[in-house]
Each structure stands twice: as C-alpha cells, then as structure tokens.
Amino acid sequence: TPTPTPRPSPSPTPDRVTPCPRITVQPQSAKTVRDGQPVSFGANIAGGDPKVMPTLLWSVNGGYIKEGQGSRQIQVDSTGAGSAQGRELKAEIWVGGYAPECSSLQASASIKIIPPATKFGEFGELPEKSVSENLEALANFLTQSQDNLYLFAYAGRKSDRGFAFNAIRKMKEELISKGIAPRRVIAIDGGFREEPLFDFWIVPQGAEPPRPSPTVNRNEIVYPKPPPSGRRPGS
C-alpha cells in the first residue's frame, strides 16, 4: 500500500480583536464606611484595541474626588455622602478614545455610607402636655426611620435627686407606648447643667454615638433638703 502524501495543516485563524473593551469598577474591600472616611474606587479595562490610550472621566454623587481624576483609580472624601439617596456613595466612569461603535463605555460601583449622628432637638423643663407633644413628633419621625435615638437628660443645679433618671425613664416609656422598639431608645443620664435640659440625637446604626456634655461638675451639686415628715413644701 503506497504511503499517503502528508498534507500541510491549515494555519490557525488569529482571534479577531474586539475594538470595544469591557469596563468594570471595583470599590475598596470594605462594604460600608462612615461619612467622612476616605474611599477608593478602581477601574478595570479589559480587551479593546491595544493601540488606544483611553481617556477617563470620573464622577461621584456625594463627597468629592481628592486624587486620581483621569486615572484608573480615584480617592474620594466621603464627607456628606451619607445624605445621598440610599445612603450610598456611587462612583461612575466614562471611557473614551475607542472606535465610534464603542459609544457607551461606562461603568459604576457603589458603597454604603453610614451618616453621622444628627441633633433632632432639645428642650428644658416644660409642662407635661408640651413634653408629650414633642415626644409625639419624635415618635412620628422614628416610625419612618430605622435609626436609633439617643436621649440625654441633664439635671439642673437645683433639681431634686433622681430628676434626670426619672424623667428619661418616663420619656422612654412614652415613646415605647407609641410603637418605638425599646432597643432603639438609648436613654442616658448626662449629668448636670445650670438648668435642666433634654437633648435628642438621631444615630444611624454603626455611626459614632454622641457623648453627654455636662457643664456643671457633679461634686458641686447640693441637693435640696426634703421637707420634714408630715409637712408639705412651703408650709
């Protein structure tokens, strides 16, 4: 049997280069950061015409770009981004310089931002009806939010012993009766000020909590003496 004549194998067809690259954006590894902390985003450009030197333009929906505009990685100051919609910091990139058919080369990524604690309001000693009206407004706000409430009570120089403790306990019970979960109301005896004061803060989960700010040293306080047994005050 004659030996068959070998035939040359066809050369492999080179892969066709796709003129348009694939664009993705990757945020830093942390899933959430506090408002004001630095955040980095990086862009990955895969494929496309290798001869092209792309132009890059970044934008963010909150905070501001500190470094890297025009490059593949940016550093963002997230201050103020906690008030953005959804409490998310979104970075978006547009890439230019490629073929005309590559008209929509853009990508984005987001990271959750924890807003800072914000003061809801304060008031001093008020009639019981006025206190209830203030607590009603506060409860209505909290029912539309997932944030927590920090309530600081400050006794005045002339307040009776246990004034702050008894007042905030009563306020917390009233808020709970209006449907606010007990775990969401953190009531704290803040110490002493010249006059009684109640201070209310809205604190998102994970935010730095506020601290009490007394203005009178506890050692300076001299509690009023209770009236003699069997006698009414002022008699």
PDB file of C-alpha atoms in Angstrom:
ATOM      1  CA  THR A   1       0.000   0.000   0.000  1.00  0.00           C
ATOM      2  CA  PRO A   2       1.541   3.307  -1.012  1.00  0.00           C
ATOM      3  CA  THR A   3       2.338   5.743   1.813  1.00  0.00           C
ATOM      4  CA  PRO A   4      -0.107   8.694   1.739  1.00  0.00           C
ATOM      5  CA  THR A   5       1.378  12.068   0.962  1.00  0.00           C
ATOM      6  CA  PRO A   6       1.185  14.314   4.062  1.00  0.00           C
ATOM      7  CA  ARG A   7      -0.815  17.491   3.694  1.00  0.00           C
ATOM      8  CA  PRO A   8       0.137  20.679   5.495  1.00  0.00           C
ATOM      9  CA  SER A   9      -2.162  21.622   8.387  1.00  0.00           C
ATOM     10  CA  PRO A  10      -4.023  24.907   7.932  1.00  0.00           C
ATOM     11  CA  SER A  11      -2.676  27.789   9.997  1.00  0.00           C
ATOM     12  CA  PRO A  12      -4.970  28.720  12.939  1.00  0.00           C
ATOM     13  CA  THR A  13      -7.133  31.737  12.315  1.00  0.00           C
ATOM     14  CA  PRO A  14      -5.992  34.546  14.590  1.00  0.00           C
ATOM     15  CA  ASP A  15      -8.579  35.735  17.124  1.00  0.00           C
ATOM     16  CA  ARG A  16     -10.361  38.851  15.997  1.00  0.00           C
ATOM     17  CA  VAL A  17      -9.598  41.761  18.289  1.00  0.00           C
ATOM     18  CA  THR A  18     -12.762  43.304  19.692  1.00  0.00           C
ATOM     19  CA  PRO A  19     -12.447  47.073  19.299  1.00  0.00           C
ATOM     20  CA  CYS A  20     -14.541  47.806  22.399  1.00  0.00           C
ATOM     21  CA  PRO A  21     -13.187  46.960  25.867  1.00  0.00           C
ATOM     22  CA  ARG A  22     -15.115  45.712  28.897  1.00  0.00           C
ATOM     23  CA  ILE A  23     -15.266  48.242  31.732  1.00  0.00           C
ATOM     24  CA  THR A  24     -15.826  47.423  35.401  1.00  0.00           C
ATOM     25  CA  VAL A  25     -15.462  49.474  38.589  1.00  0.00           C
ATOM     26  CA  GLN A  26     -14.453  47.979  41.913  1.00  0.00           C
ATOM     27  CA  PRO A  27     -14.794  49.808  45.268  1.00  0.00           C
ATOM     28  CA  GLN A  28     -12.498  49.198  48.188  1.00  0.00           C
ATOM     29  CA  SER A  29     -12.938  45.965  50.115  1.00  0.00           C
ATOM     30  CA  ALA A  30     -14.999  47.432  52.989  1.00  0.00           C
ATOM     31  CA  LYS A  31     -18.746  47.167  52.389  1.00  0.00           C
ATOM     32  CA  THR A  32     -19.631  50.201  54.498  1.00  0.00           C
ATOM     33  CA  VAL A  33     -17.742  53.245  55.755  1.00  0.00           C
ATOM     34  CA  ARG A  34     -18.657  56.163  57.971  1.00  0.00           C
ATOM     35  CA  ASP A  35     -19.404  59.513  56.410  1.00  0.00           C
ATOM     36  CA  GLY A  36     -16.147  61.432  56.063  1.00  0.00           C
ATOM     37  CA  GLN A  37     -13.836  58.432  55.762  1.00  0.00           C
ATOM     38  CA  PRO A  38     -11.702  58.047  52.592  1.00  0.00           C
ATOM     39  CA  VAL A  39     -12.957  55.656  49.898  1.00  0.00           C
ATOM     40  CA  SER A  40     -11.119  54.342  46.834  1.00  0.00           C
ATOM     41  CA  PHE A  41     -12.536  53.096  43.521  1.00  0.00           C
ATOM     42  CA  GLY A  42     -10.602  51.368  40.749  1.00  0.00           C
ATOM     43  CA  ALA A  43     -11.484  50.839  37.073  1.00  0.00           C
ATOM     44  CA  ASN A  44     -10.570  47.724  35.102  1.00  0.00           C
ATOM     45  CA  ILE A  45     -10.386  47.998  31.296  1.00  0.00           C
ATOM     46  CA  ALA A  46     -10.162  44.579  29.672  1.00  0.00           C
ATOM     47  CA  GLY A  47      -9.728  43.963  25.940  1.00  0.00           C
ATOM     48  CA  GLY A  48     -10.264  46.551  23.259  1.00  0.00           C
ATOM     49  CA  ASP A  49      -7.821  47.990  20.779  1.00  0.00           C
ATOM     50  CA  PRO A  50      -4.404  47.844  22.497  1.00  0.00           C
ATOM     51  CA  LYS A  51      -3.203  50.854  20.496  1.00  0.00           C
ATOM     52  CA  VAL A  52      -5.739  53.155  22.129  1.00  0.00           C
ATOM     53  CA  MET A  53      -4.733  55.392  25.006  1.00  0.00           C
ATOM     54  CA  PRO A  54      -8.151  55.786  26.692  1.00  0.00           C
ATOM     55  CA  THR A  55      -9.425  58.979  28.260  1.00  0.00           C
ATOM     56  CA  LEU A  56     -11.088  58.556  31.663  1.00  0.00           C
ATOM     57  CA  LEU A  57     -13.612  60.775  33.395  1.00  0.00           C
ATOM     58  CA  TRP A  58     -14.957  60.035  36.898  1.00  0.00           C
ATOM     59  CA  SER A  59     -17.939  61.430  38.779  1.00  0.00           C
ATOM     60  CA  VAL A  60     -19.356  60.796  42.276  1.00  0.00           C
ATOM     61  CA  ASN A  61     -22.816  61.508  43.683  1.00  0.00           C
ATOM     62  CA  GLY A  62     -21.512  62.686  47.060  1.00  0.00           C
ATOM     63  CA  GLY A  63     -18.320  63.845  48.692  1.00  0.00           C
ATOM     64  CA  TYR A  64     -15.594  64.853  46.253  1.00  0.00           C
ATOM     65  CA  ILE A  65     -12.692  63.312  44.316  1.00  0.00           C
ATOM     66  CA  LYS A  66      -9.432  64.132  46.085  1.00  0.00           C
ATOM     67  CA  GLU A  67      -6.984  62.345  43.786  1.00  0.00           C
ATOM     68  CA  GLY A  68      -6.896  60.347  40.586  1.00  0.00           C
ATOM     69  CA  GLN A  69      -9.298  62.128  38.222  1.00  0.00           C
ATOM     70  CA  GLY A  70      -8.326  60.949  34.728  1.00  0.00           C
ATOM     71  CA  SER A  71      -6.598  57.805  36.016  1.00  0.00           C
ATOM     72  CA  ARG A  72      -7.780  54.265  36.705  1.00  0.00           C
ATOM     73  CA  GLN A  73      -8.041  54.757  40.475  1.00  0.00           C
ATOM     74  CA  ILE A  74      -9.520  57.596  42.493  1.00  0.00           C
ATOM     75  CA  GLN A  75      -9.509  58.577  46.150  1.00  0.00           C
ATOM     76  CA  VAL A  76     -12.786  60.083  47.384  1.00  0.00           C
ATOM     77  CA  ASP A  77     -13.526  62.113  50.501  1.00  0.00           C
ATOM     78  CA  SER A  78     -16.954  60.800  51.511  1.00  0.00           C
ATOM     79  CA  THR A  79     -17.927  63.802  53.652  1.00  0.00           C
ATOM     80  CA  GLY A  80     -21.629  64.487  53.082  1.00  0.00           C
ATOM     81  CA  ALA A  81     -22.250  61.290  51.103  1.00  0.00           C
ATOM     82  CA  GLY A  82     -24.340  59.883  53.957  1.00  0.00           C
ATOM     83  CA  SER A  83     -27.168  62.201  52.907  1.00  0.00           C
ATOM     84  CA  ALA A  84     -27.212  60.868  49.333  1.00  0.00           C
ATOM     85  CA  GLN A  85     -30.140  58.771  48.146  1.00  0.00           C
ATOM     86  CA  GLY A  86     -29.998  55.304  49.646  1.00  0.00           C
ATOM     87  CA  ARG A  87     -27.021  56.389  51.770  1.00  0.00           C
ATOM     88  CA  GLU A  88     -24.727  55.155  49.020  1.00  0.00           C
ATOM     89  CA  LEU A  89     -21.625  56.703  47.501  1.00  0.00           C
ATOM     90  CA  LYS A  90     -21.667  55.947  43.776  1.00  0.00           C
ATOM     91  CA  ALA A  91     -18.641  56.385  41.526  1.00  0.00           C
ATOM     92  CA  GLU A  92     -19.135  56.295  37.752  1.00  0.00           C
ATOM     93  CA  ILE A  93     -16.529  56.321  34.984  1.00  0.00           C
ATOM     94  CA  TRP A  94     -16.781  57.200  31.289  1.00  0.00           C
ATOM     95  CA  VAL A  95     -14.088  55.879  28.944  1.00  0.00           C
ATOM     96  CA  GLY A  96     -13.344  57.494  25.590  1.00  0.00           C
ATOM     97  CA  GLY A  97     -10.846  57.206  22.727  1.00  0.00           C
ATOM     98  CA  TYR A  98     -12.046  53.928  21.197  1.00  0.00           C
ATOM     99  CA  ALA A  99     -13.805  53.243  17.883  1.00  0.00           C
ATOM    100  CA  PRO A 100     -17.089  55.094  17.152  1.00  0.00           C
ATOM    101  CA  GLU A 101     -19.128  51.944  17.760  1.00  0.00           C
ATOM    102  CA  CYS A 102     -17.861  51.976  21.352  1.00  0.00           C
ATOM    103  CA  SER A 103     -20.226  54.770  22.250  1.00  0.00           C
ATOM    104  CA  SER A 104     -21.333  53.815  25.772  1.00  0.00           C
ATOM    105  CA  LEU A 105     -18.220  52.784  27.632  1.00  0.00           C
ATOM    106  CA  GLN A 106     -19.159  53.450  31.217  1.00  0.00           C
ATOM    107  CA  ALA A 107     -19.453  51.561  34.490  1.00  0.00           C
ATOM    108  CA  SER A 108     -20.169  52.291  38.120  1.00  0.00           C
ATOM    109  CA  ALA A 109     -20.000  50.880  41.632  1.00  0.00           C
ATOM    110  CA  SER A 110     -21.435  51.902  44.991  1.00  0.00           C
ATOM    111  CA  ILE A 111     -20.542  51.579  48.637  1.00  0.00           C
ATOM    112  CA  LYS A 112     -22.780  52.095  51.686  1.00  0.00           C
ATOM    113  CA  ILE A 113     -22.146  55.200  53.776  1.00  0.00           C
ATOM    114  CA  ILE A 114     -23.113  55.478  57.445  1.00  0.00           C
ATOM    115  CA  PRO A 115     -24.304  59.051  58.113  1.00  0.00           C
ATOM    116  CA  PRO A 116     -23.164  60.847  61.267  1.00  0.00           C
ATOM    117  CA  ALA A 117     -25.400  61.360  64.281  1.00  0.00           C
ATOM    118  CA  THR A 118     -27.589  64.458  63.952  1.00  0.00           C
ATOM    119  CA  LYS A 119     -29.286  66.501  66.626  1.00  0.00           C
ATOM    120  CA  PHE A 120     -33.087  66.268  66.472  1.00  0.00           C
ATOM    121  CA  GLY A 121     -33.761  68.918  69.106  1.00  0.00           C
ATOM    122  CA  GLU A 122     -33.687  69.874  72.742  1.00  0.00           C
ATOM    123  CA  PHE A 123     -35.901  71.453  75.380  1.00  0.00           C
ATOM    124  CA  GLY A 124     -35.789  72.355  79.050  1.00  0.00           C
ATOM    125  CA  GLU A 125     -38.366  71.792  81.752  1.00  0.00           C
ATOM    126  CA  LEU A 126     -41.796  72.009  80.126  1.00  0.00           C
ATOM    127  CA  PRO A 127     -45.399  71.334  81.152  1.00  0.00           C
ATOM    128  CA  GLU A 128     -46.353  67.689  80.768  1.00  0.00           C
ATOM    129  CA  LYS A 129     -48.594  68.451  77.779  1.00  0.00           C
ATOM    130  CA  SER A 130     -45.756  70.167  75.887  1.00  0.00           C
ATOM    131  CA  VAL A 131     -43.415  67.265  76.597  1.00  0.00           C
ATOM    132  CA  SER A 132     -45.972  64.807  75.189  1.00  0.00           C
ATOM    133  CA  GLU A 133     -46.368  66.921  72.048  1.00  0.00           C
ATOM    134  CA  ASN A 134     -42.611  66.925  71.494  1.00  0.00           C
ATOM    135  CA  LEU A 135     -42.418  63.169  72.027  1.00  0.00           C
ATOM    136  CA  GLU A 136     -45.323  62.663  69.598  1.00  0.00           C
ATOM    137  CA  ALA A 137     -43.384  64.492  66.859  1.00  0.00           C
ATOM    138  CA  LEU A 138     -40.275  62.482  67.669  1.00  0.00           C
ATOM    139  CA  ALA A 139     -42.154  59.168  67.550  1.00  0.00           C
ATOM    140  CA  ASN A 140     -43.659  60.076  64.157  1.00  0.00           C
ATOM    141  CA  PHE A 141     -40.174  60.721  62.813  1.00  0.00           C
ATOM    142  CA  LEU A 142     -38.772  57.465  64.207  1.00  0.00           C
ATOM    143  CA  THR A 143     -41.564  55.369  62.675  1.00  0.00           C
ATOM    144  CA  GLN A 144     -40.293  56.472  59.242  1.00  0.00           C
ATOM    145  CA  SER A 145     -36.667  55.706  60.029  1.00  0.00           C
ATOM    146  CA  GLN A 146     -34.530  52.747  61.060  1.00  0.00           C
ATOM    147  CA  ASP A 147     -32.139  54.935  63.064  1.00  0.00           C
ATOM    148  CA  ASN A 148     -31.769  54.904  66.825  1.00  0.00           C
ATOM    149  CA  LEU A 149     -32.495  57.661  69.322  1.00  0.00           C
ATOM    150  CA  TYR A 150     -30.077  58.871  71.999  1.00  0.00           C
ATOM    151  CA  LEU A 151     -31.788  60.806  74.749  1.00  0.00           C
ATOM    152  CA  PHE A 152     -29.641  62.740  77.222  1.00  0.00           C
ATOM    153  CA  ALA A 153     -31.171  64.226  80.345  1.00  0.00           C
ATOM    154  CA  TYR A 154     -29.333  66.862  82.368  1.00  0.00           C
ATOM    155  CA  ALA A 155     -30.447  67.860  85.838  1.00  0.00           C
ATOM    156  CA  GLY A 156     -30.099  71.489  86.923  1.00  0.00           C
ATOM    157  CA  ARG A 157     -28.236  72.766  89.945  1.00  0.00           C
ATOM    158  CA  LYS A 158     -31.471  72.935  91.934  1.00  0.00           C
ATOM    159  CA  SER A 159     -33.087  69.731  90.648  1.00  0.00           C
ATOM    160  CA  ASP A 160     -34.210  67.071  93.064  1.00  0.00           C
ATOM    161  CA  ARG A 161     -32.200  63.903  93.467  1.00  0.00           C
ATOM    162  CA  GLY A 162     -33.059  61.407  90.701  1.00  0.00           C
ATOM    163  CA  PHE A 163     -34.526  64.104  88.435  1.00  0.00           C
ATOM    164  CA  ALA A 164     -32.756  63.015  85.230  1.00  0.00           C
ATOM    165  CA  PHE A 165     -33.240  59.282  85.809  1.00  0.00           C
ATOM    166  CA  ASN A 166     -36.953  59.583  86.494  1.00  0.00           C
ATOM    167  CA  ALA A 167     -37.552  61.987  83.587  1.00  0.00           C
ATOM    168  CA  ILE A 168     -35.842  59.906  80.885  1.00  0.00           C
ATOM    169  CA  ARG A 169     -37.415  56.689  82.161  1.00  0.00           C
ATOM    170  CA  LYS A 170     -40.832  58.265  81.759  1.00  0.00           C
ATOM    171  CA  MET A 171     -39.992  59.630  78.300  1.00  0.00           C
ATOM    172  CA  LYS A 172     -38.689  56.283  77.101  1.00  0.00           C
ATOM    173  CA  GLU A 173     -41.826  54.527  78.324  1.00  0.00           C
ATOM    174  CA  GLU A 174     -43.973  57.050  76.443  1.00  0.00           C
ATOM    175  CA  LEU A 175     -42.016  56.524  73.208  1.00  0.00           C
ATOM    176  CA  ILE A 176     -42.348  52.754  73.590  1.00  0.00           C
ATOM    177  CA  SER A 177     -46.122  53.148  74.088  1.00  0.00           C
ATOM    178  CA  LYS A 178     -46.179  54.940  70.715  1.00  0.00           C
ATOM    179  CA  GLY A 179     -44.693  51.912  68.961  1.00  0.00           C
ATOM    180  CA  ILE A 180     -40.945  52.574  69.131  1.00  0.00           C
ATOM    181  CA  ALA A 181     -38.906  49.434  69.905  1.00  0.00           C
ATOM    182  CA  PRO A 182     -37.144  49.664  73.301  1.00  0.00           C
ATOM    183  CA  ARG A 183     -33.757  48.758  71.774  1.00  0.00           C
ATOM    184  CA  ARG A 184     -33.921  51.878  69.590  1.00  0.00           C
ATOM    185  CA  VAL A 185     -34.158  54.304  72.507  1.00  0.00           C
ATOM    186  CA  ILE A 186     -30.910  54.793  74.429  1.00  0.00           C
ATOM    187  CA  ALA A 187     -31.653  56.972  77.470  1.00  0.00           C
ATOM    188  CA  ILE A 188     -28.634  58.393  79.308  1.00  0.00           C
ATOM    189  CA  ASP A 189     -28.270  60.488  82.454  1.00  0.00           C
ATOM    190  CA  GLY A 190     -25.922  63.172  81.137  1.00  0.00           C
ATOM    191  CA  GLY A 191     -25.043  64.758  84.454  1.00  0.00           C
ATOM    192  CA  PHE A 192     -25.696  68.401  85.358  1.00  0.00           C
ATOM    193  CA  ARG A 193     -26.113  71.777  83.712  1.00  0.00           C
ATOM    194  CA  GLU A 194     -27.140  75.118  85.122  1.00  0.00           C
ATOM    195  CA  GLU A 195     -30.763  74.374  84.186  1.00  0.00           C
ATOM    196  CA  PRO A 196     -32.494  71.088  83.311  1.00  0.00           C
ATOM    197  CA  LEU A 197     -32.163  70.089  79.645  1.00  0.00           C
ATOM    198  CA  PHE A 198     -33.279  67.194  77.446  1.00  0.00           C
ATOM    199  CA  ASP A 199     -31.175  66.567  74.338  1.00  0.00           C
ATOM    200  CA  PHE A 200     -32.279  64.276  71.442  1.00  0.00           C
ATOM    201  CA  TRP A 201     -29.989  62.756  68.779  1.00  0.00           C
ATOM    202  CA  ILE A 202     -30.762  60.557  65.763  1.00  0.00           C
ATOM    203  CA  VAL A 203     -27.998  57.965  65.386  1.00  0.00           C
ATOM    204  CA  PRO A 204     -27.783  55.585  62.395  1.00  0.00           C
ATOM    205  CA  GLN A 205     -26.660  52.027  63.061  1.00  0.00           C
ATOM    206  CA  GLY A 206     -22.859  51.975  63.080  1.00  0.00           C
ATOM    207  CA  ALA A 207     -22.427  55.748  63.469  1.00  0.00           C
ATOM    208  CA  GLU A 208     -20.263  57.283  66.174  1.00  0.00           C
ATOM    209  CA  PRO A 209     -22.690  57.902  69.059  1.00  0.00           C
ATOM    210  CA  PRO A 210     -22.850  61.334  70.702  1.00  0.00           C
ATOM    211  CA  ARG A 211     -21.455  61.854  74.162  1.00  0.00           C
ATOM    212  CA  PRO A 212     -23.018  63.731  77.085  1.00  0.00           C
ATOM    213  CA  SER A 213     -21.838  67.303  77.584  1.00  0.00           C
ATOM    214  CA  PRO A 214     -22.460  68.394  81.197  1.00  0.00           C
ATOM    215  CA  THR A 215     -21.391  71.892  82.201  1.00  0.00           C
ATOM    216  CA  VAL A 216     -21.544  71.537  85.986  1.00  0.00           C
ATOM    217  CA  ASN A 217     -19.328  69.221  87.998  1.00  0.00           C
ATOM    218  CA  ARG A 218     -21.289  66.631  89.940  1.00  0.00           C
ATOM    219  CA  ASN A 219     -19.211  67.425  93.036  1.00  0.00           C
ATOM    220  CA  GLU A 220     -20.663  70.954  93.096  1.00  0.00           C
ATOM    221  CA  ILE A 221     -24.243  69.748  93.473  1.00  0.00           C
ATOM    222  CA  VAL A 222     -26.043  70.145  96.795  1.00  0.00           C
ATOM    223  CA  TYR A 223     -29.458  68.520  96.620  1.00  0.00           C
ATOM    224  CA  PRO A 224     -32.417  70.344  98.183  1.00  0.00           C
ATOM    225  CA  LYS A 225     -33.287  69.033 101.605  1.00  0.00           C
ATOM    226  CA  PRO A 226     -36.580  67.127 101.710  1.00  0.00           C
ATOM    227  CA  PRO A 227     -39.349  68.733 103.777  1.00  0.00           C
ATOM    228  CA  PRO A 228     -39.815  67.434 107.311  1.00  0.00           C
ATOM    229  CA  SER A 229     -42.010  64.370 107.572  1.00  0.00           C
ATOM    230  CA  GLY A 230     -45.691  65.214 107.623  1.00  0.00           C
ATOM    231  CA  ARG A 231     -45.214  68.746 106.290  1.00  0.00           C
ATOM    232  CA  ARG A 232     -45.809  69.940 102.756  1.00  0.00           C
ATOM    233  CA  PRO A 233     -43.244  72.012 100.858  1.00  0.00           C
ATOM    234  CA  GLY A 234     -43.773  75.714 101.563  1.00  0.00           C
ATOM    235  CA  SER A 235     -45.888  75.187 104.688  1.00  0.00           C
TER     236      SER A 235
END
